[in-house]
Amino acid sequence: MIKKIAALGLAACISAACFSSCETTPPTPIETTTESGTKTYDVEDSVLISCLGQADENGVYVIPDTITMIGESAFAGDESLREVVIGPNVKAIGSGAFQYCTSLEKVTIAEGVESIGSSAFYACSSLMEISLPSTITRLEPSTFYGCEALETLSLEHIQYIDDYAMWYCSSLESVTLSEELTAIGDWAFSQCQKLENINLEDCTRLESIGDYAFSVCEMLRSVVIPEGTKSIGILSFYECSRLTDVTIPSTVEKIDFAAFNYTPWFQEHTADYLIVGDGVLIRCTVHPMYLDLADKGIRYISSAFWNAEMSGYAKEYGYRYASELESIEIPEGVRVIGSSAFEGCVALKSVVLPSSLERVESNAFYVYSVSYMAQTQVDMEKCESLEYIGNYAFYGCTGIEDIQLAPSVDYVGAYAFAATKAYDSFMEAAKDKENENDRYLIVGDGILLAAYVQDGQTSVTIPEGVRVIAGSALCGWDTAYVPEDTTELSTSGISKYNLSYQVTTLTLPSTLEIICDNAFFRMTKITTVVLPDSLQIIGNGAFAFCESLSELSGGANIKEIGSDAFSFCTTLRFFRFSPNTVRIGSGVFAGCSALESVYFPEGLAFIGEEQFSDGCTSLMEIRIAPEARPRIYSITGSLAQNIQVNYYTENS
């Protein structure tokens, strides 16, 4: 009864439309259970830790003036809450603060509130009205994820919209964006099926639109990408089935895989070459007999020649003549061949690459097929500026007999040259080499492209001088070896067997700078690894599924660690990042069931989502910079409420 009277008193103050003059005394911390459900109220150092069942008979709750922060999950799952009023004394709304408040219809947030945490209003399926003050400038991941009743929203002060921020706001019809907006994250407005009006053209500082950002926005009819935008992500406008009008400015340098392919706008363009932005080729309708890419100002080739039919889609979504294309000469001036640009062009016999080329993205020339062996030869002789080769970039190009990479290349992704004649010939020859150093395929400026691991070999020492370990490099193949356990079979698409699972000792050279994607994937018996201080980058999945890896040391100068880098290292107990690490991908420790504690470095520029998973059953503690608190649910994923999160202080 005391709590109900206090709530009524607060509601009366709100009816007088006054945030600051209504001073209230909050109830004593308490938890009770009544017929209407659990009631809790707990405050620590002005942080509202838990507040359930405290709304008045109208479902209204006003945050007391003494509160400066609404803690993580403070109101989570409170189905009695219909309206909440947050005054100016509150500076932060924690991650998941109102998640699953399925009856919450209205939220008023006063000027002065500075941050809203990730998933703060996750699955508030009845939320229809919310106003954001000018003091909030960022939407964290999944902030309004699944707010199905929300019809309109003003984001006129938001400078950054993170991943999934508005995902499946299925009633959202109109959004007002800020002129100061700089980036729209992956899946940010995906599944906003009624979204019809969005003022992208006003966002004069917008630089990037993320993967799937507006996918399945079925009512979206017109999009004007503003001047200054540089990149548009994978399938950004996938299944925007009414999008007929698209304007792309000259500043756009990158349009990733099939960004517009599934829109009427794309389908209605029947010109020979659809080149937009700063020389981005996104569609070609020319028969291979008449194909000529020269002198067209092309700088970036998107998925213009992708074989949609081989991926299970109708021909018109990709290059209609992909199965007939036998040769292609990429003209000078092209800097990037994008993801899946020529994927599935299984008839390709000849590819000539230009001296201007800097990047070949993942799957660019993926032509492997179980039913057809592509004879693709690739001339890379002029590629003196090439820096990056993505995962599976030339996978299945059997005509590649020799791999010569320029000194400029410093990253080669997983299986980039697998299923080529050069790769297979090396493996066959390496079987008979007695000297271990002769079983390493080293190309370019110290790039270890592949290593043959003999049957029974338990120790691997990477030679000094190796600067880069390419993706999936540590894979030994032997057609004569049949493992007893079928889980040891390779899943790469090559009908041979991976022997690297038997290696127990791995020694890395002092010259090593980069470990690329999946480099040591599923080396299940290595137990300890000493990382050299020369190492700067660990790629995606680099040590994934190294199930016996219990100790990592060294690596004092690592700057970047990719997504899933140590996922499913099920005996790894502790991890302390280098203080020099500035970027950490997503899911780095997913499935690490023995992991007990992780110390994240201060000064991180970026940390990805869901570092952990349900499989991290031993995790008790993480330490992280206080700046990460608004995203803590995004960072910790499903374990958010089950672990101790300690934030660094000046004295810690």
XYZ file of C-alpha atoms in Angstrom:
652
model
C 0.000 0.000 0.000
C 2.875 2.402 0.799
C 4.385 1.770 -2.643
C 1.014 2.366 -4.357
C 0.521 5.689 -2.559
C 4.061 6.769 -3.496
C 3.430 5.890 -7.129
C 0.160 7.842 -7.129
C 1.955 10.833 -5.693
C 4.539 10.678 -8.456
C 1.853 10.406 -11.115
C 0.200 13.512 -9.719
C 3.439 15.417 -10.125
C 3.648 14.364 -13.763
C 0.114 15.532 -14.381
C 1.423 18.945 -13.380
C 3.995 18.544 -16.211
C 6.968 19.185 -13.971
C 10.051 16.937 -13.947
C 12.390 18.722 -11.586
C 10.120 20.170 -8.935
C 8.618 16.862 -7.837
C 10.912 15.555 -5.107
C 10.122 12.079 -3.888
C 11.494 9.589 -1.441
C 11.844 6.134 -2.952
C 10.675 3.033 -1.118
C 13.079 0.959 0.940
C 14.635 -1.935 -1.051
C 12.104 -4.697 -0.940
C 10.913 -7.818 -2.721
C 7.459 -9.248 -2.210
C 5.178 -11.615 -4.049
C 1.488 -10.863 -4.420
C -1.371 -12.272 -6.440
C -0.519 -9.805 -9.181
C 3.122 -10.946 -9.362
C 6.570 -10.130 -7.976
C 7.223 -6.632 -6.654
C 10.803 -5.481 -6.251
C 12.566 -2.223 -5.603
C 16.317 -2.004 -5.127
C 18.667 0.982 -5.359
C 22.448 1.101 -4.937
C 24.333 4.398 -5.048
C 21.512 6.104 -6.941
C 21.367 3.298 -9.530
C 17.945 1.698 -9.853
C 18.891 -1.976 -9.791
C 15.450 -3.557 -9.866
C 11.952 -2.126 -10.096
C 9.075 -4.501 -10.761
C 5.386 -4.068 -10.026
C 5.766 -0.453 -8.880
C 3.463 1.211 -11.412
C 0.205 2.803 -10.235
C -3.241 1.419 -11.021
C -2.988 3.031 -14.469
C 0.319 1.333 -15.170
C 2.277 4.598 -14.841
C 5.629 4.837 -13.133
C 7.770 7.948 -12.647
C 11.456 7.469 -11.966
C 12.309 9.134 -8.621
C 14.482 12.252 -8.699
C 17.151 10.540 -6.608
C 17.910 8.061 -9.401
C 20.819 8.876 -11.735
C 20.885 5.606 -13.668
C 18.378 2.908 -14.522
C 20.336 -0.306 -14.209
C 20.552 -3.245 -16.568
C 17.267 -5.178 -16.765
C 15.781 -3.042 -13.978
C 12.229 -3.304 -15.353
C 12.743 -6.347 -17.571
C 9.596 -8.385 -18.075
C 7.309 -6.100 -16.022
C 3.995 -6.686 -17.772
C 2.129 -4.251 -15.511
C 4.071 -1.258 -16.796
C 2.214 0.825 -19.384
C 3.900 4.207 -19.154
C 7.198 5.414 -17.732
C 8.464 8.939 -17.213
C 12.217 9.486 -16.943
C 13.328 12.829 -15.538
C 16.473 14.911 -16.167
C 18.359 13.586 -13.148
C 18.684 10.217 -14.858
C 21.806 10.250 -17.007
C 21.794 6.701 -18.346
C 19.308 3.945 -19.148
C 21.062 0.602 -18.876
C 21.143 -2.287 -21.306
C 17.943 -4.293 -21.347
C 16.356 -1.897 -18.841
C 12.819 -2.329 -20.204
C 13.225 -5.432 -22.343
C 10.133 -7.633 -22.608
C 7.884 -5.019 -21.020
C 5.176 -6.128 -23.405
C 2.493 -3.775 -22.044
C 4.642 -0.645 -22.160
C 2.971 1.867 -24.479
C 4.557 5.248 -23.757
C 7.975 6.481 -22.627
C 8.863 10.083 -21.876
C 12.558 10.890 -21.553
C 13.634 14.338 -20.352
C 16.462 16.441 -21.700
C 19.646 15.557 -19.869
C 19.486 11.789 -20.261
C 22.711 10.980 -22.106
C 22.574 7.327 -23.120
C 20.222 4.426 -23.752
C 21.814 0.994 -23.482
C 21.653 -1.853 -25.957
C 18.370 -3.789 -26.008
C 16.882 -1.210 -23.642
C 13.392 -1.541 -25.172
C 13.897 -4.949 -26.739
C 10.588 -6.674 -27.563
C 8.429 -3.917 -26.061
C 5.763 -5.039 -28.469
C 3.127 -2.492 -27.365
C 5.357 0.595 -27.411
C 3.672 3.277 -29.532
C 5.119 6.543 -28.312
C 8.614 7.535 -27.246
C 10.479 10.825 -27.443
C 14.260 11.001 -27.412
C 15.964 14.140 -26.073
C 18.717 15.997 -27.903
C 21.215 14.770 -25.310
C 21.010 11.219 -26.685
C 23.147 10.998 -29.826
C 23.573 7.259 -30.351
C 21.280 4.250 -30.711
C 23.001 1.165 -29.363
C 22.453 -2.340 -30.801
C 18.889 -3.676 -30.629
C 17.587 -0.614 -28.759
C 14.086 -0.908 -30.247
C 14.384 -4.452 -31.581
C 10.913 -5.944 -32.050
C 8.892 -2.853 -31.051
C 6.079 -3.964 -33.318
C 3.561 -1.224 -32.429
C 5.846 1.756 -32.981
C 4.572 3.733 -35.990
C 6.741 6.830 -36.087
C 10.006 7.914 -34.526
C 12.158 11.019 -34.571
C 15.894 10.373 -34.499
C 16.774 13.951 -35.339
C 19.648 14.103 -32.854
C 21.049 10.614 -33.376
C 24.520 10.562 -34.938
C 25.036 6.785 -35.032
C 22.515 3.950 -35.427
C 23.999 0.625 -34.405
C 23.189 -2.914 -35.537
C 19.591 -4.168 -35.198
C 18.557 -0.890 -33.564
C 15.098 -0.880 -35.172
C 14.894 -4.474 -36.370
C 11.346 -5.745 -36.883
C 9.568 -2.547 -35.965
C 6.925 -3.920 -38.282
C 4.448 -1.026 -37.883
C 7.021 1.727 -38.354
C 5.908 3.985 -41.191
C 8.054 7.082 -40.844
C 11.469 7.933 -39.424
C 13.121 11.330 -39.183
C 16.906 11.097 -39.309
C 19.482 13.632 -38.194
C 21.597 15.694 -40.550
C 24.481 14.673 -38.287
C 23.979 10.920 -38.789
C 27.283 9.267 -39.773
C 26.489 5.552 -39.984
C 23.594 3.080 -40.158
C 24.519 -0.357 -38.802
C 23.822 -3.867 -40.039
C 20.143 -4.864 -39.993
C 19.312 -1.474 -38.449
C 15.883 -1.097 -40.122
C 15.493 -4.628 -41.421
C 11.946 -6.032 -41.400
C 10.381 -2.594 -40.979
C 7.780 -3.758 -43.423
C 5.639 -0.602 -43.397
C 8.465 1.909 -43.549
C 7.658 4.271 -46.374
C 9.238 7.596 -45.452
C 12.844 8.068 -44.421
C 14.804 11.241 -45.076
C 18.195 9.777 -45.950
C 18.864 12.658 -48.339
C 19.127 15.043 -45.377
C 21.922 13.042 -43.736
C 24.787 15.044 -45.184
C 27.402 13.378 -42.963
C 26.340 9.796 -43.611
C 29.316 7.648 -44.611
C 28.085 4.065 -44.520
C 24.940 1.934 -44.731
C 25.419 -1.517 -43.219
C 24.627 -5.031 -44.376
C 20.882 -5.769 -44.648
C 20.205 -2.289 -43.230
C 16.846 -1.850 -45.006
C 16.177 -5.428 -46.050
C 12.508 -6.404 -46.311
C 11.296 -2.813 -46.019
C 8.451 -3.740 -48.344
C 6.778 -0.316 -48.502
C 9.918 1.681 -49.209
C 9.471 3.292 -52.618
C 12.196 5.884 -52.933
C 15.713 6.250 -51.536
C 18.119 9.128 -52.037
C 21.590 8.238 -50.812
C 23.148 11.552 -49.694
C 26.338 13.091 -51.019
C 29.260 11.988 -48.897
C 28.149 8.387 -48.435
C 30.987 6.012 -49.303
C 29.757 2.455 -48.793
C 26.553 0.414 -49.005
C 26.609 -3.049 -47.448
C 25.640 -6.564 -48.437
C 21.965 -6.967 -49.401
C 21.221 -3.578 -47.854
C 17.919 -3.256 -49.715
C 17.144 -6.956 -50.093
C 13.465 -7.664 -50.822
C 12.465 -4.003 -50.897
C 9.769 -5.084 -53.293
C 8.390 -1.596 -54.014
C 11.646 0.297 -54.303
C 11.541 1.841 -57.775
C 13.483 5.069 -57.337
C 17.100 5.095 -56.144
C 19.586 7.949 -56.326
C 23.248 7.154 -55.701
C 25.770 10.026 -55.478
C 29.229 10.142 -57.010
C 30.844 9.733 -53.578
C 29.817 6.066 -53.214
C 32.940 3.929 -53.673
C 31.627 0.547 -52.574
C 28.348 -1.284 -53.093
C 28.649 -4.766 -51.656
C 27.049 -8.007 -52.754
C 23.533 -7.748 -54.238
C 22.722 -4.555 -52.336
C 19.915 -3.645 -54.757
C 19.481 -6.846 -56.783
C 16.121 -7.734 -55.279
C 14.410 -4.417 -55.997
C 12.267 -3.292 -58.961
C 14.719 -0.428 -59.492
C 17.508 -2.901 -60.209
C 15.364 -5.145 -62.373
C 14.075 -2.282 -64.476
C 17.564 -1.098 -65.420
C 18.294 -2.805 -68.720
C 21.249 -0.687 -69.825
C 24.312 -2.645 -70.928
C 26.302 -1.527 -67.902
C 24.769 -0.077 -64.751
C 27.584 2.022 -63.287
C 26.758 4.228 -60.316
C 28.575 6.298 -57.726
C 32.323 6.556 -58.149
C 32.597 3.973 -60.935
C 30.780 1.084 -59.217
C 29.557 -1.552 -61.691
C 26.549 -3.263 -60.143
C 24.858 -4.819 -63.172
C 25.722 -6.037 -66.652
C 23.250 -7.251 -69.294
C 25.714 -7.713 -72.158
C 26.254 -11.146 -73.696
C 29.852 -12.394 -73.191
C 30.459 -12.216 -76.946
C 30.155 -8.422 -76.803
C 31.438 -7.777 -73.302
C 33.926 -4.909 -72.983
C 34.619 -3.213 -69.642
C 37.358 -0.883 -70.901
C 37.061 2.907 -70.913
C 33.957 3.025 -68.751
C 35.479 4.508 -65.618
C 34.923 1.351 -63.586
C 36.742 1.353 -60.259
C 34.761 -1.234 -58.288
C 33.084 -4.367 -59.654
C 30.245 -5.451 -57.407
C 28.280 -8.692 -57.907
C 27.641 -7.741 -61.536
C 28.557 -11.202 -62.885
C 27.284 -13.353 -60.028
C 25.628 -16.609 -61.108
C 22.368 -16.307 -59.163
C 20.992 -19.500 -60.659
C 23.785 -21.611 -59.154
C 22.892 -20.155 -55.767
C 19.268 -21.171 -56.181
C 17.852 -17.834 -57.367
C 16.323 -16.732 -60.639
C 18.791 -15.673 -63.350
C 17.621 -12.082 -63.428
C 18.886 -11.442 -59.915
C 22.446 -11.908 -61.165
C 24.244 -12.029 -64.516
C 21.976 -13.788 -66.976
C 24.896 -15.181 -68.998
C 27.106 -16.236 -66.082
C 27.286 -19.871 -67.225
C 28.476 -18.782 -70.670
C 31.242 -16.383 -69.642
C 34.585 -17.862 -70.718
C 37.018 -14.978 -70.440
C 37.269 -11.576 -68.807
C 39.923 -8.882 -68.831
C 39.540 -6.504 -65.929
C 40.443 -3.021 -67.198
C 43.002 -0.667 -65.724
C 41.487 1.632 -63.148
C 39.593 -1.106 -61.314
C 40.723 -1.075 -57.688
C 38.373 -3.640 -56.137
C 36.707 -6.817 -57.336
C 33.890 -7.219 -54.846
C 32.392 -10.145 -52.986
C 31.041 -12.871 -55.302
C 31.640 -10.654 -58.349
C 32.190 -13.685 -60.615
C 31.013 -16.420 -58.283
C 29.600 -19.397 -60.143
C 31.030 -18.443 -63.554
C 32.098 -22.052 -64.030
C 32.872 -21.692 -67.740
C 35.599 -19.127 -67.081
C 38.889 -20.142 -68.642
C 40.832 -16.899 -68.635
C 40.977 -13.963 -66.221
C 43.410 -11.068 -66.601
C 43.807 -8.719 -63.644
C 45.085 -5.118 -63.914
C 47.978 -3.336 -62.225
C 45.532 -0.960 -60.497
C 43.888 -3.771 -58.501
C 44.156 -3.416 -54.726
C 41.589 -5.866 -53.324
C 39.963 -9.133 -54.376
C 37.122 -9.729 -51.948
C 35.711 -13.022 -50.654
C 34.292 -15.465 -53.208
C 35.168 -13.074 -56.047
C 36.136 -15.912 -58.409
C 34.637 -18.831 -56.497
C 33.961 -21.285 -59.329
C 34.108 -24.599 -57.517
C 31.314 -27.011 -58.349
C 30.854 -30.642 -57.416
C 29.513 -31.411 -60.881
C 31.833 -29.211 -62.952
C 35.571 -28.586 -62.799
C 36.334 -25.030 -63.880
C 39.561 -24.621 -65.849
C 39.983 -20.980 -64.850
C 43.422 -19.472 -65.332
C 44.155 -16.164 -63.603
C 46.863 -13.817 -64.811
C 48.084 -11.807 -61.814
C 51.398 -10.769 -63.316
C 50.588 -7.048 -63.316
C 49.109 -6.954 -59.779
C 51.857 -4.917 -58.130
C 49.389 -2.932 -55.990
C 47.345 -5.857 -54.699
C 47.022 -5.818 -50.910
C 44.129 -8.063 -49.924
C 42.758 -11.429 -51.094
C 39.571 -12.556 -49.357
C 38.269 -15.935 -48.268
C 37.662 -18.388 -51.135
C 38.638 -15.649 -53.605
C 40.003 -18.044 -56.266
C 38.562 -21.267 -54.899
C 38.190 -23.869 -57.620
C 40.175 -22.010 -60.292
C 41.946 -25.218 -61.294
C 43.801 -23.504 -64.115
C 46.028 -21.621 -61.639
C 49.266 -23.576 -61.915
C 51.582 -21.179 -60.118
C 50.936 -18.676 -57.342
C 53.102 -15.585 -57.430
C 52.007 -12.748 -55.162
C 53.421 -9.236 -55.161
C 55.237 -7.965 -52.045
C 52.306 -5.592 -51.514
C 49.963 -8.455 -50.522
C 49.583 -8.680 -46.748
C 46.345 -10.605 -46.252
C 45.145 -13.879 -47.795
C 41.879 -15.326 -46.556
C 40.753 -18.884 -45.874
C 41.025 -21.323 -48.793
C 41.713 -18.431 -51.160
C 43.626 -20.691 -53.568
C 42.246 -24.094 -52.549
C 41.162 -26.500 -55.277
C 43.640 -24.979 -57.724
C 46.302 -26.931 -59.600
C 49.061 -24.998 -57.853
C 47.695 -25.793 -54.408
C 47.044 -29.462 -55.101
C 50.414 -29.930 -56.830
C 52.212 -28.530 -53.823
C 50.384 -30.868 -51.469
C 51.123 -33.899 -53.608
C 54.823 -33.009 -53.821
C 55.063 -32.157 -50.112
C 54.084 -35.675 -49.106
C 57.508 -36.932 -50.107
C 59.543 -34.124 -48.550
C 61.605 -35.187 -45.539
C 62.606 -31.664 -44.506
C 59.738 -29.908 -42.713
C 60.650 -26.546 -44.262
C 60.023 -28.023 -47.695
C 56.445 -28.730 -46.682
C 55.555 -25.031 -46.441
C 54.214 -23.093 -49.420
C 55.598 -19.595 -48.912
C 54.833 -16.914 -51.500
C 55.147 -13.149 -51.884
C 56.663 -11.268 -48.974
C 56.707 -14.041 -46.374
C 53.143 -15.335 -46.787
C 52.650 -18.926 -45.635
C 49.907 -20.003 -47.994
C 49.694 -23.668 -47.026
C 51.461 -26.315 -44.979
C 51.486 -30.044 -45.430
C 51.195 -31.929 -42.145
C 52.317 -35.531 -42.392
C 50.520 -38.459 -40.870
C 51.898 -38.846 -37.342
C 53.466 -35.372 -37.246
C 52.734 -33.793 -33.858
C 54.931 -30.697 -33.964
C 54.799 -27.730 -36.346
C 57.398 -24.950 -36.408
C 56.595 -22.090 -38.749
C 59.862 -20.860 -40.329
C 61.400 -17.519 -39.406
C 60.749 -14.933 -42.080
C 57.076 -15.793 -42.359
C 55.196 -12.525 -41.930
C 51.654 -13.642 -42.727
C 49.941 -16.979 -42.121
C 47.174 -17.222 -44.710
C 43.678 -18.358 -43.856
C 43.358 -22.112 -43.272
C 47.082 -22.529 -43.930
C 47.641 -25.301 -41.408
C 45.826 -28.063 -43.199
C 47.589 -31.323 -44.067
C 46.090 -33.511 -46.749
C 46.607 -37.171 -47.488
C 44.362 -39.096 -49.850
C 45.621 -42.385 -48.482
C 44.685 -41.660 -44.880
C 41.247 -42.730 -43.657
C 40.478 -41.485 -40.132
C 38.638 -43.618 -37.625
C 36.587 -40.625 -36.467
C 34.579 -39.018 -39.272
C 34.609 -35.678 -37.436
C 38.199 -35.431 -38.614
C 37.043 -35.170 -42.209
C 37.639 -31.900 -43.990
C 34.553 -29.832 -44.782
C 36.388 -27.639 -47.279
C 34.893 -29.242 -50.365
C 38.132 -31.063 -51.211
C 37.839 -34.841 -51.008
C 40.948 -35.269 -48.899
C 41.662 -35.458 -45.192
C 42.901 -32.876 -42.764
C 45.712 -34.118 -40.527
C 46.382 -30.959 -38.537
C 44.109 -32.231 -35.751
C 46.975 -34.425 -34.516
C 49.462 -31.555 -33.957
C 50.152 -30.907 -30.271
C 52.946 -28.321 -30.474
C 52.833 -25.143 -32.539
C 55.775 -22.726 -32.673
C 55.326 -19.332 -34.310
C 58.176 -17.199 -35.724
C 59.317 -13.893 -34.253
C 58.662 -12.263 -37.643
C 54.927 -12.992 -37.658
C 52.630 -9.971 -38.100
C 49.270 -11.317 -39.274
C 47.329 -14.531 -38.675
C 44.504 -14.668 -41.224
C 41.026 -16.187 -40.981
C 40.770 -19.812 -39.765
C 44.549 -20.223 -39.937
C 44.620 -22.838 -37.144
C 40.961 -23.827 -37.246
C 40.225 -27.120 -35.474
C 43.777 -27.948 -34.465
C 42.180 -29.808 -31.609
C 45.297 -31.020 -29.775
C 47.495 -27.938 -29.430
C 47.656 -26.982 -25.759
C 49.774 -23.838 -25.495
C 50.665 -21.091 -27.942
C 53.193 -18.310 -27.481
C 52.262 -15.355 -29.663
C 55.227 -13.250 -30.811
C 55.307 -9.576 -29.918
C 55.559 -8.789 -33.631
C 51.976 -10.025 -34.097
C 49.442 -7.292 -34.870
C 46.321 -8.990 -36.262
C 44.505 -12.250 -35.458
C 41.833 -13.005 -38.051
C 38.316 -14.384 -37.793
C 38.153 -17.910 -36.379
C 41.954 -18.119 -36.298
C 42.028 -20.545 -33.331
C 38.385 -21.661 -33.426
C 37.702 -25.188 -32.188
C 41.224 -25.612 -30.777
C 39.632 -27.654 -28.028
C 42.814 -28.412 -26.064
C 44.190 -24.881 -26.118
C 44.468 -23.930 -22.455
C 47.123 -21.224 -22.443
C 47.966 -18.242 -24.635
C 50.815 -15.905 -23.854
C 52.742 -13.089 -25.499
C 51.236 -10.946 -28.223
C 51.922 -7.662 -26.438
C 51.309 -5.583 -29.567
C 48.176 -7.141 -31.000
C 45.945 -4.404 -32.395
C 43.020 -6.369 -33.778
C 41.313 -9.686 -33.022
C 38.674 -10.959 -35.441
C 35.263 -12.476 -34.837
C 35.137 -16.031 -33.401
C 38.924 -15.972 -33.038
C 38.948 -18.309 -30.002
C 35.438 -19.706 -30.213
C 34.975 -23.224 -28.852
C 38.414 -23.354 -27.278
C 36.800 -25.435 -24.577
C 39.776 -25.680 -22.197
C 40.805 -22.023 -22.267
C 40.243 -20.679 -18.722
C 41.571 -17.104 -18.725
C 42.248 -14.414 -21.258
C 43.812 -11.001 -20.875
C 43.997 -8.824 -23.981
C 47.024 -6.792 -24.925
C 46.621 -3.179 -23.757
C 47.357 -2.201 -27.376
C 44.305 -3.982 -28.769
C 41.864 -1.454 -30.212
C 39.424 -3.615 -32.160
C 37.721 -6.889 -31.179
C 35.235 -8.705 -33.404
C 32.046 -10.532 -32.414
C 31.730 -13.914 -30.722
C 35.422 -14.138 -29.873
C 34.824 -16.552 -26.958
C 31.574 -18.242 -28.014
C 31.412 -21.793 -26.702
C 34.475 -21.473 -24.445
C 33.003 -23.661 -21.716
C 36.003 -23.513 -19.334
C 36.528 -19.771 -19.580
C 36.325 -18.154 -16.134
C 37.391 -14.559 -16.652
C 38.279 -12.095 -19.397
C 39.973 -8.726 -19.036
C 39.144 -6.453 -21.947
C 41.596 -3.629 -22.626
C 40.810 -0.015 -21.978
C 40.838 2.316 -24.939
C 38.996 -0.005 -27.317
C 37.787 1.729 -30.468
C 35.404 -1.135 -31.259
C 34.131 -4.282 -29.567
C 31.751 -6.634 -31.337
C 28.550 -8.222 -30.143
C 27.976 -11.408 -28.155
C 31.520 -12.117 -27.107
C 30.184 -15.124 -25.207
C 27.435 -17.704 -25.671
C 25.312 -20.068 -23.598
C 28.178 -22.533 -23.842
C 30.382 -20.319 -21.648
C 29.110 -22.131 -18.574
C 32.132 -21.368 -16.347
C 32.357 -17.652 -16.974
C 32.171 -15.694 -13.741
C 33.745 -12.301 -14.385
C 34.739 -9.817 -17.037
C 36.545 -6.507 -16.654
C 35.870 -3.755 -19.126
C 36.059 0.018 -19.517
C 33.033 1.967 -18.211
C 32.534 3.449 -21.680
C 31.290 0.015 -22.763
C 28.434 -0.047 -20.254
C 25.711 1.214 -22.625
C 26.467 -1.770 -24.863
C 27.084 -4.343 -22.160
C 24.128 -6.565 -23.076
C 25.167 -6.472 -26.687
C 28.709 -7.410 -25.685
C 27.914 -10.157 -23.195
C 24.991 -11.634 -25.122
C 22.887 -14.283 -23.440
C 25.101 -14.302 -20.329
C 24.360 -10.680 -19.477
C 22.616 -11.409 -16.185
C 24.682 -14.417 -15.140
C 28.173 -12.952 -14.786
C 29.911 -10.311 -12.731
C 30.797 -7.247 -14.789
C 33.473 -5.039 -13.258
C 34.251 -1.662 -14.756
C 37.725 -0.209 -14.568
C 38.166 2.798 -12.315
C 40.996 5.297 -12.043
C 42.625 3.166 -9.360
C 42.113 -0.265 -10.943
